[in-house]
C-alpha cells in the first residue's frame, strides 16, 4: 500500500536523538516500510529517512497543501492514506473527507479531527471517539539490573519541562544529575541504562515515550500528575506519580527500590513495537478502504 506519514515540521525528524513526536513518526514510518509498504515521510527540514521517500517542508500548511495538490486532487494518482502525527492536523482541517488517521499526542490540537488515534488514556478523555494505540519501541538491548546512582532528566532545560524542579530535587536527594538531550544510539542508551530514576516533573508537556524508553532499560520514572505522562507510569511497578512537587523526593526514594526486571518485562508486554505497527497498519487500511461519496479511495496495494 502506498501511504504518507506526516511528522512535526518544527524540528528535524530522525530515528533517534530528536524530539519525541519526530522519533515516533520515524519509528512508525520505518516499521510500515519494513512490511513492504511504499512510505513517504513528510517532515521538517534536516530530517532523515532511509526506508522510503522523504519530503521536507517548512510548516504544516505547506505539507498539507502538497498532499492536497499532488495526491488528493490528482485523479491520475488517486488518494492514498495518511497518518498525520503533526501538531495541528491541518490536512483534516483543509479536507475533512481525506483518508487520514490523526495521531493526536498532546493538547496542541485544539479541535476534534476525524479518525483520531491517541497513545494514552489521558488523551482518550479529551478525544472520546479515539482509538488507543500504546507507544512501542524496538528493544535497544540496554537493560541493566544495577544502576550508577544518578537521576536522569531527558529534555530541554526549560521551566515548562520542570527543569527548576529537577535541579532542586537533585540537591535535596544528594544525587548526581545527568541530562540526556540530543543524544542518540549507544550514547543515549548507555546514559539511560545507568540512571537510578528518570525524572519528568512537567504538568503541561506530556512525554509518554520517555517512560517507555526508560522502562526498556529497567529504569523507573517519577513524574507529576497532570500532563498525561502518568498514564504510562504504573505506581509501584514502573515508577511513581507525584501529585505535587513536594512529593517528588519521596517518590524518587520509593522508585529506587523497584524491581528493574519487572519494569522491563511490563514494558515489553504492554509497549511492544510490532503490536503498535500492527495497529497503525490496520487503521490505515481501514481508512484507505472507507466508502466515500458513492465510491472507494483508489488504493495502491502494489508498491511502486
Short mmCIF file of C-alpha atoms in Angstrom, two decimals:
data_model
loop_
_atom_site.label_atom_id
_atom_site.label_comp_id
_atom_site.label_asym_id
_atom_site.label_seq_id
_atom_site.Cartn_x
_atom_site.Cartn_y
_atom_site.Cartn_z
CA UNK A 1 0.00 0.00 0.00
CA UNK A 2 1.20 3.49 -0.79
CA UNK A 3 0.89 5.85 2.20
CA UNK A 4 2.29 9.01 3.79
CA UNK A 5 3.34 9.80 7.35
CA UNK A 6 3.14 13.44 8.46
CA UNK A 7 5.58 14.43 11.21
CA UNK A 8 6.11 17.63 13.20
CA UNK A 9 7.83 20.20 10.98
CA UNK A 10 9.23 22.40 13.77
CA UNK A 11 12.28 20.18 14.30
CA UNK A 12 14.07 17.55 12.17
CA UNK A 13 12.59 14.06 12.31
CA UNK A 14 15.18 11.35 12.95
CA UNK A 15 15.32 7.77 14.15
CA UNK A 16 16.92 8.74 17.45
CA UNK A 17 18.24 11.75 19.32
CA UNK A 18 15.49 14.12 18.22
CA UNK A 19 12.17 15.19 19.68
CA UNK A 20 9.66 12.60 20.84
CA UNK A 21 7.00 13.27 18.20
CA UNK A 22 9.57 13.01 15.43
CA UNK A 23 11.08 9.80 16.75
CA UNK A 24 7.63 8.25 16.99
CA UNK A 25 6.75 9.27 13.43
CA UNK A 26 10.07 7.92 12.13
CA UNK A 27 9.59 4.68 14.05
CA UNK A 28 6.10 4.11 12.63
CA UNK A 29 7.20 5.00 9.09
CA UNK A 30 10.15 2.60 9.31
CA UNK A 31 8.01 -0.21 10.67
CA UNK A 32 5.44 0.14 7.89
CA UNK A 33 8.17 0.36 5.23
CA UNK A 34 9.74 -2.83 6.59
CA UNK A 35 6.45 -4.60 5.85
CA UNK A 36 6.65 -3.67 2.19
CA UNK A 37 4.50 -0.55 2.17
CA UNK A 38 5.55 2.36 -0.06
CA UNK A 39 6.05 5.07 2.57
CA UNK A 40 6.62 8.80 2.12
CA UNK A 41 7.71 10.58 5.29
CA UNK A 42 6.73 14.26 5.29
CA UNK A 43 8.74 16.20 7.86
CA UNK A 44 10.71 19.36 8.65
CA UNK A 45 13.96 20.41 7.05
CA UNK A 46 17.02 18.47 8.20
CA UNK A 47 15.04 15.24 8.64
CA UNK A 48 16.45 11.81 7.79
CA UNK A 49 14.67 8.73 6.41
CA UNK A 50 16.37 5.93 4.52
CA UNK A 51 13.49 3.48 4.26
CA UNK A 52 11.34 5.25 1.69
CA UNK A 53 10.67 8.68 0.23
CA UNK A 54 11.34 11.86 2.21
CA UNK A 55 9.56 15.17 1.56
CA UNK A 56 10.65 18.16 3.66
CA UNK A 57 8.55 21.23 4.45
CA UNK A 58 8.76 24.47 6.42
CA UNK A 59 5.38 24.15 8.13
CA UNK A 60 2.23 22.05 8.36
CA UNK A 61 0.20 24.13 5.93
CA UNK A 62 2.84 23.65 3.24
CA UNK A 63 2.84 19.91 3.92
CA UNK A 64 -0.96 19.65 3.76
CA UNK A 65 -1.09 21.65 0.53
CA UNK A 66 1.50 19.32 -1.03
CA UNK A 67 -0.74 16.31 -0.36
CA UNK A 68 -3.90 18.08 -1.49
CA UNK A 69 -2.42 19.31 -4.78
CA UNK A 70 -0.28 16.30 -5.67
CA UNK A 71 -2.29 13.39 -4.29
CA UNK A 72 -5.83 14.19 -3.10
CA UNK A 73 -6.81 16.25 -6.17
CA UNK A 74 -4.70 14.34 -8.70
CA UNK A 75 -7.10 12.00 -10.49
CA UNK A 76 -4.27 10.13 -12.21
CA UNK A 77 -2.66 9.13 -8.92
CA UNK A 78 -5.68 8.80 -6.67
CA UNK A 79 -5.70 9.37 -2.94
CA UNK A 80 -3.74 7.15 -0.61
CA UNK A 81 -3.96 7.21 3.19
CA UNK A 82 -2.05 9.48 5.57
CA UNK A 83 -1.07 9.00 9.20
CA UNK A 84 -0.89 12.58 10.47
CA UNK A 85 1.25 12.80 13.64
CA UNK A 86 1.85 16.55 13.38
CA UNK A 87 0.62 19.12 15.91
CA UNK A 88 -2.32 20.93 14.42
CA UNK A 89 -3.66 18.42 11.87
CA UNK A 90 -4.09 20.95 9.11
CA UNK A 91 -4.82 18.32 6.45
CA UNK A 92 -8.12 17.30 8.05
CA UNK A 93 -8.99 20.97 8.51
CA UNK A 94 -8.44 21.64 4.81
CA UNK A 95 -10.02 18.38 3.61
CA UNK A 96 -12.26 16.72 6.24
CA UNK A 97 -13.05 13.78 3.94
CA UNK A 98 -9.46 12.92 3.05
CA UNK A 99 -8.30 9.39 4.04
CA UNK A 100 -6.40 10.47 7.15
CA UNK A 101 -5.72 8.86 10.52
CA UNK A 102 -4.91 11.64 13.00
CA UNK A 103 -2.50 10.61 15.76
CA UNK A 104 -3.06 13.27 18.45
CA UNK A 105 -0.27 13.10 21.01
CA UNK A 106 -0.86 16.28 23.02
CA UNK A 107 -3.34 19.07 23.62
CA UNK A 108 -1.98 21.43 20.96
CA UNK A 109 -4.61 20.15 18.55
CA UNK A 110 -7.49 22.39 19.62
CA UNK A 111 -10.31 20.74 17.67
CA UNK A 112 -11.73 17.23 17.27
CA UNK A 113 -10.40 15.92 13.95
CA UNK A 114 -11.85 12.76 12.38
CA UNK A 115 -10.31 9.28 12.74
CA UNK A 116 -8.32 10.05 15.89
CA UNK A 117 -5.82 7.71 17.50
CA UNK A 118 -4.07 8.54 20.80
CA UNK A 119 -1.36 6.94 22.92
CA UNK A 120 -2.70 7.34 26.48
CA UNK A 121 -5.96 7.15 28.43
CA UNK A 122 -5.36 10.78 29.35
CA UNK A 123 -5.87 11.71 25.70
CA UNK A 124 -8.87 9.36 25.35
CA UNK A 125 -10.61 11.50 27.96
CA UNK A 126 -10.14 14.54 25.69
CA UNK A 127 -10.88 12.74 22.41
CA UNK A 128 -13.64 10.29 23.40
CA UNK A 129 -14.01 8.77 19.93
CA UNK A 130 -10.32 7.96 19.66
CA UNK A 131 -8.66 4.59 19.24
CA UNK A 132 -5.91 3.87 21.78
CA UNK A 133 -2.55 2.62 20.46
CA UNK A 134 0.24 2.35 23.01
CA UNK A 135 3.65 3.70 22.08
CA UNK A 136 6.04 0.85 21.30
CA UNK A 137 9.77 0.86 20.65
CA UNK A 138 12.30 -1.65 19.39
CA UNK A 139 14.14 -3.16 22.33
CA UNK A 140 17.50 -1.34 22.44
CA UNK A 141 19.13 -4.20 24.38
CA UNK A 142 20.20 -1.81 27.14
CA UNK A 143 18.55 -3.42 30.19
CA UNK A 144 20.65 -3.41 33.37
CA UNK A 145 19.89 -4.89 36.79
CA UNK A 146 22.09 -2.32 38.54
CA UNK A 147 22.37 1.45 38.17
CA UNK A 148 25.07 4.09 38.65
CA UNK A 149 23.22 6.18 41.22
CA UNK A 150 22.26 9.29 39.27
CA UNK A 151 19.00 11.00 38.41
CA UNK A 152 18.24 11.42 34.72
CA UNK A 153 16.40 14.28 33.05
CA UNK A 154 15.65 13.89 29.34
CA UNK A 155 14.69 17.09 27.55
CA UNK A 156 15.36 20.77 27.14
CA UNK A 157 16.33 22.71 30.24
CA UNK A 158 13.20 24.87 30.25
CA UNK A 159 10.78 25.92 33.02
CA UNK A 160 7.75 24.33 31.31
CA UNK A 161 9.54 20.98 31.45
CA UNK A 162 10.19 21.39 35.17
CA UNK A 163 13.96 21.96 34.92
CA UNK A 164 14.00 24.06 38.11
CA UNK A 165 12.27 21.25 40.00
CA UNK A 166 14.81 18.74 38.69
CA UNK A 167 17.70 20.84 39.99
CA UNK A 168 16.06 21.25 43.39
CA UNK A 169 15.33 17.54 43.57
CA UNK A 170 18.93 16.56 42.80
CA UNK A 171 20.17 18.80 45.65
CA UNK A 172 17.51 17.54 48.04
CA UNK A 173 18.25 13.90 47.22
CA UNK A 174 22.02 14.47 47.21
CA UNK A 175 22.30 12.57 43.93
CA UNK A 176 24.24 13.40 40.76
CA UNK A 177 22.11 14.70 37.89
CA UNK A 178 22.65 13.77 34.26
CA UNK A 179 20.86 15.31 31.28
CA UNK A 180 20.02 13.43 28.09
CA UNK A 181 19.33 15.92 25.33
CA UNK A 182 20.18 15.36 21.68
CA UNK A 183 21.96 12.06 22.33
CA UNK A 184 21.42 9.07 20.06
CA UNK A 185 22.46 5.47 19.62
CA UNK A 186 24.70 3.78 22.16
CA UNK A 187 25.48 7.07 23.95
CA UNK A 188 21.82 7.65 24.69
CA UNK A 189 21.03 4.12 25.82
CA UNK A 190 24.16 3.89 27.97
CA UNK A 191 23.10 7.06 29.80
CA UNK A 192 19.51 5.84 30.22
CA UNK A 193 20.56 2.40 31.47
CA UNK A 194 22.82 3.79 34.19
CA UNK A 195 20.14 6.00 35.73
CA UNK A 196 18.60 5.22 39.09
CA UNK A 197 15.41 7.13 38.22
CA UNK A 198 14.13 9.15 35.25
CA UNK A 199 12.51 12.43 36.33
CA UNK A 200 9.78 14.19 34.32
CA UNK A 201 8.30 16.92 36.55
CA UNK A 202 6.18 18.73 33.97
CA UNK A 203 2.45 19.31 34.31
CA UNK A 204 1.85 20.64 30.80
CA UNK A 205 4.24 18.83 28.43
CA UNK A 206 3.30 15.19 28.08
CA UNK A 207 6.13 12.79 27.25
CA UNK A 208 4.66 9.26 27.25
CA UNK A 209 7.56 7.95 25.15
CA UNK A 210 10.14 8.72 27.88
CA UNK A 211 8.90 6.18 30.47
CA UNK A 212 8.80 3.55 27.73
CA UNK A 213 12.42 4.20 26.72
CA UNK A 214 13.49 4.25 30.37
CA UNK A 215 11.48 1.11 31.14
CA UNK A 216 13.18 -0.88 28.38
CA UNK A 217 16.41 -0.16 30.30
CA UNK A 218 14.79 -1.18 33.61
CA UNK A 219 14.72 2.42 34.85
CA UNK A 220 11.69 3.64 36.85
CA UNK A 221 10.07 7.01 36.10
CA UNK A 222 8.87 9.63 38.57
CA UNK A 223 6.57 12.25 37.11
CA UNK A 224 4.00 14.82 38.13
CA UNK A 225 0.30 14.16 37.63
CA UNK A 226 -1.46 16.31 35.10
CA UNK A 227 0.16 16.05 31.66
CA UNK A 228 -0.61 12.51 30.56
CA UNK A 229 2.82 11.03 31.20
CA UNK A 230 1.41 9.39 34.34
CA UNK A 231 -0.75 7.10 32.23
CA UNK A 232 2.42 5.21 31.24
CA UNK A 233 3.78 5.17 34.81
CA UNK A 234 2.23 2.43 36.94
CA UNK A 235 2.53 3.30 40.63
CA UNK A 236 4.62 0.73 42.47
CA UNK A 237 5.56 -1.15 39.29
CA UNK A 238 7.21 1.10 36.66
CA UNK A 239 7.60 4.21 38.82
CA UNK A 240 5.57 6.67 40.85
CA UNK A 241 3.31 9.63 40.16
CA UNK A 242 3.68 12.64 42.46
CA UNK A 243 0.56 14.73 42.96
CA UNK A 244 2.64 17.85 43.56
CA UNK A 245 6.29 18.96 43.61
CA UNK A 246 6.58 18.39 47.36
CA UNK A 247 6.10 14.64 46.84
CA UNK A 248 8.84 14.23 44.23
CA UNK A 249 11.69 13.42 46.65
CA UNK A 250 9.60 10.80 48.45
CA UNK A 251 8.62 9.19 45.15
CA UNK A 252 12.25 9.07 44.00
CA UNK A 253 13.20 7.19 47.18
CA UNK A 254 10.37 4.73 46.63
CA UNK A 255 11.21 4.25 42.97
CA UNK A 256 14.80 3.29 43.70
CA UNK A 257 13.60 0.12 45.44
CA UNK A 258 11.52 -1.12 42.48
CA UNK A 259 12.47 -4.33 40.68
CA UNK A 260 14.10 -3.27 37.42
CA UNK A 261 13.46 -6.62 35.75
CA UNK A 262 9.71 -6.28 36.39
CA UNK A 263 9.76 -2.79 34.84
CA UNK A 264 11.43 -4.18 31.73
CA UNK A 265 9.01 -7.12 31.49
CA UNK A 266 5.97 -4.85 31.81
CA UNK A 267 7.21 -2.53 29.05
CA UNK A 268 7.96 -5.47 26.75
CA UNK A 269 4.43 -6.78 27.27
CA UNK A 270 2.49 -3.51 27.07
CA UNK A 271 4.60 -1.37 24.73
CA UNK A 272 5.68 -3.84 22.06
CA UNK A 273 6.82 -2.37 18.75
CA UNK A 274 5.22 -4.94 16.47
CA UNK A 275 1.87 -4.60 18.23
CA UNK A 276 1.99 -0.85 17.62
CA UNK A 277 2.83 -1.27 13.92
CA UNK A 278 0.01 -3.84 13.56
CA UNK A 279 -2.46 -1.30 14.91
CA UNK A 280 -1.39 1.55 12.64
CA UNK A 281 -1.32 -0.74 9.61
CA UNK A 282 -4.89 -1.85 10.33
CA UNK A 283 -6.13 1.73 10.87
CA UNK A 284 -4.56 2.93 7.62
CA UNK A 285 -6.02 0.03 5.66
CA UNK A 286 -9.44 0.79 7.11
CA UNK A 287 -9.38 4.47 6.17
CA UNK A 288 -8.00 3.65 2.70
CA UNK A 289 -10.91 1.30 2.10
CA UNK A 290 -13.60 3.56 3.56
CA UNK A 291 -16.53 4.16 1.16
CA UNK A 292 -16.91 7.83 0.32
CA UNK A 293 -19.23 9.76 -1.99
CA UNK A 294 -20.52 6.56 -3.56
CA UNK A 295 -17.13 5.04 -4.26
CA UNK A 296 -13.84 3.98 -2.66
CA UNK A 297 -10.48 5.62 -2.49
CA UNK A 298 -8.19 4.30 -5.19
CA UNK A 299 -5.82 2.03 -3.31
CA UNK A 300 -2.22 1.35 -4.27
CA UNK A 301 -1.71 -2.14 -2.90
CA UNK A 302 1.30 -2.70 -5.14
CA UNK A 303 4.41 -0.81 -4.13
CA UNK A 304 5.96 1.26 -6.85
#
